[in-house]
mmCIF file of C-alpha atoms and ligand atoms in Angstrom:
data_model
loop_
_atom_site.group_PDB
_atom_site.id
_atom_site.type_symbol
_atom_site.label_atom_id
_atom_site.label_comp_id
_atom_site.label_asym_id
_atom_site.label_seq_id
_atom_site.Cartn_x
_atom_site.Cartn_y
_atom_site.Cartn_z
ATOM 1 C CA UNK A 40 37.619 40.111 -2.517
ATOM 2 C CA UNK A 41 34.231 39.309 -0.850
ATOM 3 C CA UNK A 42 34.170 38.316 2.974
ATOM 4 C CA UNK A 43 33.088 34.573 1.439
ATOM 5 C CA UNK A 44 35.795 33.715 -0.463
ATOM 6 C CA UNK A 45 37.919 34.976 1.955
ATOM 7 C CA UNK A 46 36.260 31.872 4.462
ATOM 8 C CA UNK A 47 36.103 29.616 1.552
ATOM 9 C CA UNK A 48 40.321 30.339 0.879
ATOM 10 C CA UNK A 49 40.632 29.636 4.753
ATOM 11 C CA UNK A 50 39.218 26.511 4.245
ATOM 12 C CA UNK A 51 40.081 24.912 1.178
ATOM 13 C CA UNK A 52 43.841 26.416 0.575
ATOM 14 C CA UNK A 53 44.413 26.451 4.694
ATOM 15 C CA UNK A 54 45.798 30.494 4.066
ATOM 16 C CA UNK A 55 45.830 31.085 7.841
ATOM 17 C CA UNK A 56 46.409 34.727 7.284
ATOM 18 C CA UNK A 57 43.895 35.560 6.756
ATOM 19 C CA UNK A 58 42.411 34.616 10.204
ATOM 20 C CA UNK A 59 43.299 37.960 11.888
ATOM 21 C CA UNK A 60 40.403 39.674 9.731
ATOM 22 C CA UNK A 61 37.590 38.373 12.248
ATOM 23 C CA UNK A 62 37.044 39.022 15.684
ATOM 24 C CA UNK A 63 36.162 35.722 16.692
ATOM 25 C CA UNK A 64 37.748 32.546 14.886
ATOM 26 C CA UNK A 65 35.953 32.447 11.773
ATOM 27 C CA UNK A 66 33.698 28.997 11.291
ATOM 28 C CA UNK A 67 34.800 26.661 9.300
ATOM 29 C CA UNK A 68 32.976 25.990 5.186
ATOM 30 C CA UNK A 69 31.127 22.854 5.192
ATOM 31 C CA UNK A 70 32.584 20.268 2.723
ATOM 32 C CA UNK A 71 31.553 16.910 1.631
ATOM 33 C CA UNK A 72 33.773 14.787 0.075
ATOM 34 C CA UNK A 73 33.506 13.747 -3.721
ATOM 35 C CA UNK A 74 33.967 10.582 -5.155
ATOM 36 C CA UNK A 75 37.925 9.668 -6.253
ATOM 37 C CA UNK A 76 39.177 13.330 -5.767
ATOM 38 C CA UNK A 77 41.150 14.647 -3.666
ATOM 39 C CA UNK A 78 39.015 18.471 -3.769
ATOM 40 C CA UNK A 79 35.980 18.882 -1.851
ATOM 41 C CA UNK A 80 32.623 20.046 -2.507
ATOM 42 C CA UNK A 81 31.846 23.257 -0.096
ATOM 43 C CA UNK A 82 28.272 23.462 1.018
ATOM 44 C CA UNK A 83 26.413 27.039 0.392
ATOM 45 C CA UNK A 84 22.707 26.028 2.004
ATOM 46 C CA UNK A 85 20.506 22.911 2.038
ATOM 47 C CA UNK A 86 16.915 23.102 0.810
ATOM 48 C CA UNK A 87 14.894 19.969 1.254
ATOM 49 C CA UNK A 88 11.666 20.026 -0.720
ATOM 50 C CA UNK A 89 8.353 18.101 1.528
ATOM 51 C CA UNK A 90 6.641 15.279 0.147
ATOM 52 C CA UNK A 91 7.844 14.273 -3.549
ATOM 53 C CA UNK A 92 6.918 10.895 -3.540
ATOM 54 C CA UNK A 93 2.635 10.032 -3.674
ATOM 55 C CA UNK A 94 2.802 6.893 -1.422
ATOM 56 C CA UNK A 95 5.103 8.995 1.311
ATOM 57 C CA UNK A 96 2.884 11.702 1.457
ATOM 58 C CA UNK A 97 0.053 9.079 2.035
ATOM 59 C CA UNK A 98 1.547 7.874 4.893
ATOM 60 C CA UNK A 99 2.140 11.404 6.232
ATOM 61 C CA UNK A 100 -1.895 11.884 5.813
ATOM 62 C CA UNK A 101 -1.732 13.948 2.660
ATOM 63 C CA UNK A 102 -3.167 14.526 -0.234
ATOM 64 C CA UNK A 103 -0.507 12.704 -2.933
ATOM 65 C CA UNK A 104 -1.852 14.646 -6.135
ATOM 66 C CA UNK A 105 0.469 17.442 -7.566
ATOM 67 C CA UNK A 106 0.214 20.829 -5.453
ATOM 68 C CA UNK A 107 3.099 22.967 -5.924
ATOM 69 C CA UNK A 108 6.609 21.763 -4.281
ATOM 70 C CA UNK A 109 7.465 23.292 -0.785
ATOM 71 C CA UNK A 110 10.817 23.608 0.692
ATOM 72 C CA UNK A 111 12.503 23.953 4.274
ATOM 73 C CA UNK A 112 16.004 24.373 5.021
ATOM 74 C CA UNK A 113 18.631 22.569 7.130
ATOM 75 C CA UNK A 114 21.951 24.220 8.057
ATOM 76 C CA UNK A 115 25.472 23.339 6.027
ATOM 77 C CA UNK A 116 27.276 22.193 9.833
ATOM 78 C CA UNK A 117 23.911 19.796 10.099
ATOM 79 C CA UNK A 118 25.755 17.405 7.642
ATOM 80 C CA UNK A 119 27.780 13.897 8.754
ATOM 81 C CA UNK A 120 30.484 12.849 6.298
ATOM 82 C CA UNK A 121 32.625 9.823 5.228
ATOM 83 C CA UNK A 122 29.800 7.664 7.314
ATOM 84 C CA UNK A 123 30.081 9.142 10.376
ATOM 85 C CA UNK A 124 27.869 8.252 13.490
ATOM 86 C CA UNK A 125 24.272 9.950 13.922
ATOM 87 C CA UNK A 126 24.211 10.768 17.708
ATOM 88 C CA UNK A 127 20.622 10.397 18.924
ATOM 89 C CA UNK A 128 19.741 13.886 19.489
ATOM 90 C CA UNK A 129 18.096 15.283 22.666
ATOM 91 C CA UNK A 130 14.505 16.065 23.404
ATOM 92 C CA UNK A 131 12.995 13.430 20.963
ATOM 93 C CA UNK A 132 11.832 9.924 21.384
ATOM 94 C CA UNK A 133 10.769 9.281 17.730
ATOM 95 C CA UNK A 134 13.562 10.087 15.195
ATOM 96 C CA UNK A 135 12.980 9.078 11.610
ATOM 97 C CA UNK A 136 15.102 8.211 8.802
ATOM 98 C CA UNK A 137 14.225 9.437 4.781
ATOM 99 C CA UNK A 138 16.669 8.376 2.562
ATOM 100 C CA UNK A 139 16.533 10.989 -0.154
ATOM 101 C CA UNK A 140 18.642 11.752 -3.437
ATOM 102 C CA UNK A 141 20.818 15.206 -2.823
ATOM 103 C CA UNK A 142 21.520 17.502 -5.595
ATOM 104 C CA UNK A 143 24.606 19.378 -5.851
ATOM 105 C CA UNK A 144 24.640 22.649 -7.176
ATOM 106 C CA UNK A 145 27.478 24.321 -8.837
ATOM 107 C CA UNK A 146 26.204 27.218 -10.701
ATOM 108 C CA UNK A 147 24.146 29.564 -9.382
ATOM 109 C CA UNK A 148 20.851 31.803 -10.350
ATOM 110 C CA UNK A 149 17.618 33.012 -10.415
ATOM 111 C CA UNK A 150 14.380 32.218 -12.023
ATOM 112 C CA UNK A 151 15.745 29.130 -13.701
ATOM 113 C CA UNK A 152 14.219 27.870 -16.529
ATOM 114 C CA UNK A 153 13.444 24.082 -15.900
ATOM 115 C CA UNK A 154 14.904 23.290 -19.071
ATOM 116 C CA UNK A 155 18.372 24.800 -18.440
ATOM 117 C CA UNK A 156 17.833 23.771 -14.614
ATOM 118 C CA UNK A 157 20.646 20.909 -15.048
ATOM 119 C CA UNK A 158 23.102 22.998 -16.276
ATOM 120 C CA UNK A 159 23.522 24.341 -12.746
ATOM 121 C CA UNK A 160 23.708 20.863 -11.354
ATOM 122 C CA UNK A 161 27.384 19.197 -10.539
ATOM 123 C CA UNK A 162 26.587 16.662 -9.247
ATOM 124 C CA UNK A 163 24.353 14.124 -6.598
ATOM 125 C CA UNK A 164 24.751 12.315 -3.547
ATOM 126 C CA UNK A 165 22.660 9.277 -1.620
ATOM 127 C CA UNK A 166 21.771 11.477 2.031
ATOM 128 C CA UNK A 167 19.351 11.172 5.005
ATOM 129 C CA UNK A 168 16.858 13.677 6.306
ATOM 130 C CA UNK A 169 16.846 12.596 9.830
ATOM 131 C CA UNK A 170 13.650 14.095 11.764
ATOM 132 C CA UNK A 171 12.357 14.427 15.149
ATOM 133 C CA UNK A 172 9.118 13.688 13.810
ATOM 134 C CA UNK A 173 6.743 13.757 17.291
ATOM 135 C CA UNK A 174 8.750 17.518 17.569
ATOM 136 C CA UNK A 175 7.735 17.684 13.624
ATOM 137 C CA UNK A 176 3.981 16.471 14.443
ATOM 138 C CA UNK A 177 4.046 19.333 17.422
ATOM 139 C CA UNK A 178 5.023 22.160 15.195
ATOM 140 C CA UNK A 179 2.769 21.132 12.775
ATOM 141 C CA UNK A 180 -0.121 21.447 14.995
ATOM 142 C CA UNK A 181 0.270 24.804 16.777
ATOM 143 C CA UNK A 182 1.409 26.349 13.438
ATOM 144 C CA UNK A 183 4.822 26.996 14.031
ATOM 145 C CA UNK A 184 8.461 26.541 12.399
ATOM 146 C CA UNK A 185 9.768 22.996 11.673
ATOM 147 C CA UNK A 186 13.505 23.569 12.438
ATOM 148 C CA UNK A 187 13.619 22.162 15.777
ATOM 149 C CA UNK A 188 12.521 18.803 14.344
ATOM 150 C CA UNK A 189 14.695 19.400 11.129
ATOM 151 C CA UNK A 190 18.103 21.175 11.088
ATOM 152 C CA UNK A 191 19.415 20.071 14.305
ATOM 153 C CA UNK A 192 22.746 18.674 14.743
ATOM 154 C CA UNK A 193 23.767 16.010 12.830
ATOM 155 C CA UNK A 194 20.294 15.937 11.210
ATOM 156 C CA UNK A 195 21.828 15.270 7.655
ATOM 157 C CA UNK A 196 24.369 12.783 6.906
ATOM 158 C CA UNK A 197 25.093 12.558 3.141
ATOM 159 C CA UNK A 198 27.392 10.300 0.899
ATOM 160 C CA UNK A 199 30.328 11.592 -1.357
ATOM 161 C CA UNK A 200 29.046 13.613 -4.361
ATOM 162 C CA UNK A 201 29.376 12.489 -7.656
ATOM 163 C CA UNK A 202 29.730 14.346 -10.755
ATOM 164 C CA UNK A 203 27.320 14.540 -13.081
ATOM 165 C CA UNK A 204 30.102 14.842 -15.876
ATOM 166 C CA UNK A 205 30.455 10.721 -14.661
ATOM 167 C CA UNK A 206 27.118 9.470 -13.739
ATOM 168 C CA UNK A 207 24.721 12.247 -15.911
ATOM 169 C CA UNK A 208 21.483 12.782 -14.583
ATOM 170 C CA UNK A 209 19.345 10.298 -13.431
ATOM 171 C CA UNK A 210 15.902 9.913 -13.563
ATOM 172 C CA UNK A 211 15.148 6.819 -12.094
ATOM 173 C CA UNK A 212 16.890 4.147 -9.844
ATOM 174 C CA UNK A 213 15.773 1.986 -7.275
ATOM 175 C CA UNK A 214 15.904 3.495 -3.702
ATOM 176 C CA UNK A 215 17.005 1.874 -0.632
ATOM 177 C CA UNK A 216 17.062 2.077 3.187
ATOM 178 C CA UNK A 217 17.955 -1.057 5.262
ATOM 179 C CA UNK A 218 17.894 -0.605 9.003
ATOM 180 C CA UNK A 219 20.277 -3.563 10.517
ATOM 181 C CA UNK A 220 20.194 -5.230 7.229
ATOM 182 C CA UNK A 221 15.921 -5.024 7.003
ATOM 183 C CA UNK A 222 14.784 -3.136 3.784
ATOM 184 C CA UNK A 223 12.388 0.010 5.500
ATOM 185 C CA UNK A 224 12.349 2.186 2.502
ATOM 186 C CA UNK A 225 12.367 1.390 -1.128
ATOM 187 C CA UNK A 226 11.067 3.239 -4.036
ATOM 188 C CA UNK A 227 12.611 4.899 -7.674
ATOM 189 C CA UNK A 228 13.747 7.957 -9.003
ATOM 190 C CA UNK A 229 10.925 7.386 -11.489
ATOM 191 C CA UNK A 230 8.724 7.952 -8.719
ATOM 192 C CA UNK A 231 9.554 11.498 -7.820
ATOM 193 C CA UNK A 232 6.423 13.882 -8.216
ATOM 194 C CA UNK A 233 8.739 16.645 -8.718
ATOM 195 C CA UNK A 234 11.804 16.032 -11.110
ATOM 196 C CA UNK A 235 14.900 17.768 -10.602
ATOM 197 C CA UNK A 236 14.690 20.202 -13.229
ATOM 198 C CA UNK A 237 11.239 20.838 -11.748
ATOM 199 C CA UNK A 238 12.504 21.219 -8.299
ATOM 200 C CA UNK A 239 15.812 23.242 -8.996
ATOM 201 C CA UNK A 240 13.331 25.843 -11.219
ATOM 202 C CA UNK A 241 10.890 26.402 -8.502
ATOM 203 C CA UNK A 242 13.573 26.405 -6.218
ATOM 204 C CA UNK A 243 15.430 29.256 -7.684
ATOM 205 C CA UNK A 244 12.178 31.712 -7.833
ATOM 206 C CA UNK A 245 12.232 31.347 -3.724
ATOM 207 C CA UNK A 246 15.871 31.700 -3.277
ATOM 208 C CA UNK A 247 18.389 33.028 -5.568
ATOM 209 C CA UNK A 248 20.718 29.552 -5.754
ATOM 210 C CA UNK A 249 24.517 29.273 -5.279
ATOM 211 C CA UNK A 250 27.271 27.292 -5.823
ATOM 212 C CA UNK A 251 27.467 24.496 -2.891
ATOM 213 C CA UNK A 252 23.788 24.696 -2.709
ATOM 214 C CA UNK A 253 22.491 20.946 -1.545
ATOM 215 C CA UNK A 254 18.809 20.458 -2.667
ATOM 216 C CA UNK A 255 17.280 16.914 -0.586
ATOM 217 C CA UNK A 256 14.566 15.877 -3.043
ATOM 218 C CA UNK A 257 12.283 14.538 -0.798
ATOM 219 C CA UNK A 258 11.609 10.551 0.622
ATOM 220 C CA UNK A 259 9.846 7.767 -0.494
ATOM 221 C CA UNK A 260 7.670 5.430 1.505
ATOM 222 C CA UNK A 261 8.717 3.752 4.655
ATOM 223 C CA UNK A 262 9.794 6.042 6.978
ATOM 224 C CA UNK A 263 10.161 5.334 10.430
ATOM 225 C CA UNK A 264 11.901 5.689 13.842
ATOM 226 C CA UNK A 265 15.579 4.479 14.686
ATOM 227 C CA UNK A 266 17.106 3.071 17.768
ATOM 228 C CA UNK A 267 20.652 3.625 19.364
ATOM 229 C CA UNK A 268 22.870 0.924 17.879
ATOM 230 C CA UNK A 269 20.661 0.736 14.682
ATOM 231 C CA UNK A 270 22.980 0.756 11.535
ATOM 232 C CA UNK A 271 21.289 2.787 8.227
ATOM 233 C CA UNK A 272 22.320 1.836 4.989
ATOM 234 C CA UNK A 273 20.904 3.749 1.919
ATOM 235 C CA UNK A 274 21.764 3.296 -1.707
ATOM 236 C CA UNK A 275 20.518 4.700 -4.828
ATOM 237 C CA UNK A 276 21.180 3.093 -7.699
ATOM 238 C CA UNK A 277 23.662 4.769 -10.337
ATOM 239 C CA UNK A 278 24.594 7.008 -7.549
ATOM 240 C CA UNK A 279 26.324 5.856 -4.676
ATOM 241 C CA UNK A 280 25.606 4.629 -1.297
ATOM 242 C CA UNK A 281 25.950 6.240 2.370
ATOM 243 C CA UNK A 282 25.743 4.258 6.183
ATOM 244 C CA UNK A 283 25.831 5.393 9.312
ATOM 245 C CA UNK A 284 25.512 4.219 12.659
ATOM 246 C CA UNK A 285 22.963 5.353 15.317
ATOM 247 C CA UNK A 286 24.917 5.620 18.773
HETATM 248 MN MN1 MN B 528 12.598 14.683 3.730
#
């Protein structure tokens, strides 16, 4: 048995025994919940692709026609669950939200045709791709790595996932952030420049994909900074909904 599902086992069946086989204590699998079940849905990695909507990348200052997706990564332990609070992080004054549709993988590969892309997809969840976007702007300009202003902690809270088995796959629904009840962000699924099949295709020629795999597909227009005591509600239609509280 691999050293990974040993940690997943640990997790998910609480084996303790198993314990004794690491030096340190071994860190816990990343889980979100899924929608009425009692399992969980462990978290491999989470790609976000840049840019997938024309009139977000406008607003960013870029070119909206279709160049070729580009991904970065958070880390699993970055996620908030069951609508947990999203503690202001440190070293930022201009954190902003993008409300983005999350796919869940549960089959894994590589080179993935597009049109057998959603037969590795389990399901999708509403999440946020909270950014320290004057660290983002920084790294931009001297050229170097984005992850201080993207997979810090608490940097993604996501909703339950929901099977695709229940909801299918959807291509278009209306998109929705509210910040204390004012709508910041709206677009559609209709308006992604890179569909999922697309994304999860490309996607898989970079990295070789896994089960628990979370893929944030990008924002649309209307991003912008959040307070302490702000409350963020997203939805997405057809798939669920996810709030959480600045503090
Ligand atoms: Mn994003």
């Amino acid at each position: 048995m691999s050293t990974r599902q040993v940690c997943l086992r640990c997790r998910i069946l609480e084996i303790m025994e198993t314990v004794d086989q690491y030096v340190i204590p071994a860190p816990s699998v990343p889980c979100l919940p899924v929608r009425n079940r009692r399992a969980g849905f462990p978290v491999h990695r989470i790609y976000c692709v840049g840019r997938n909507y024309a009139a977000h990348a406008i607003e960013m200052g870029h070119d909206p026609n279709r160049e070729s997706p580009f991904f970065f990564l958070k880390n699993p332990d970055n996620l908030v669950t069951d609508g947990g609070d999203f503690p202001y992080p440190a070293k930022t004054e201009d954190v902003h939200h993008e409300v983005e549709l999350v796919v869940a993988i549960g089959k894994g590969g590589r080179d993935i045709d597009s049109d057998e892309a959603l037969d590795h997809v389990w399901g999708y969840a509403v999440g946020l791709d909270m950014t320290r976007r004057d660290l983002q702007a920084e790294m931009k300009k001297s050229g170097r790595p984005w992850e201080v202003s993207k997979a810090f902690e608490h940097s993604a809270p996501c909703s339950a996932v929901v099977p695709a088995s229940e909801i299918g796959h959807p291509v278009e629904g209306r998109v929705e952030l509210r910040v204390n009840g004012d709508v910041r962000q709206q677009g559609n699924l209709n308006q992604l420049i890179w569909k999922v099949p697309e994304i999860v295709s490309c996607l898989s020629g970079w990295f070789e994909l896994r089960p628990g795999d979370l893929i944030m597909t990008g924002t649309p227009a209307g991003v912008g900074p959040v307070k302490r005591g702000d409350l963020v509600e997203c939805s997405i239609d057809g798939v669920g909904e996810l709030a959480t509280r600045v503090v």
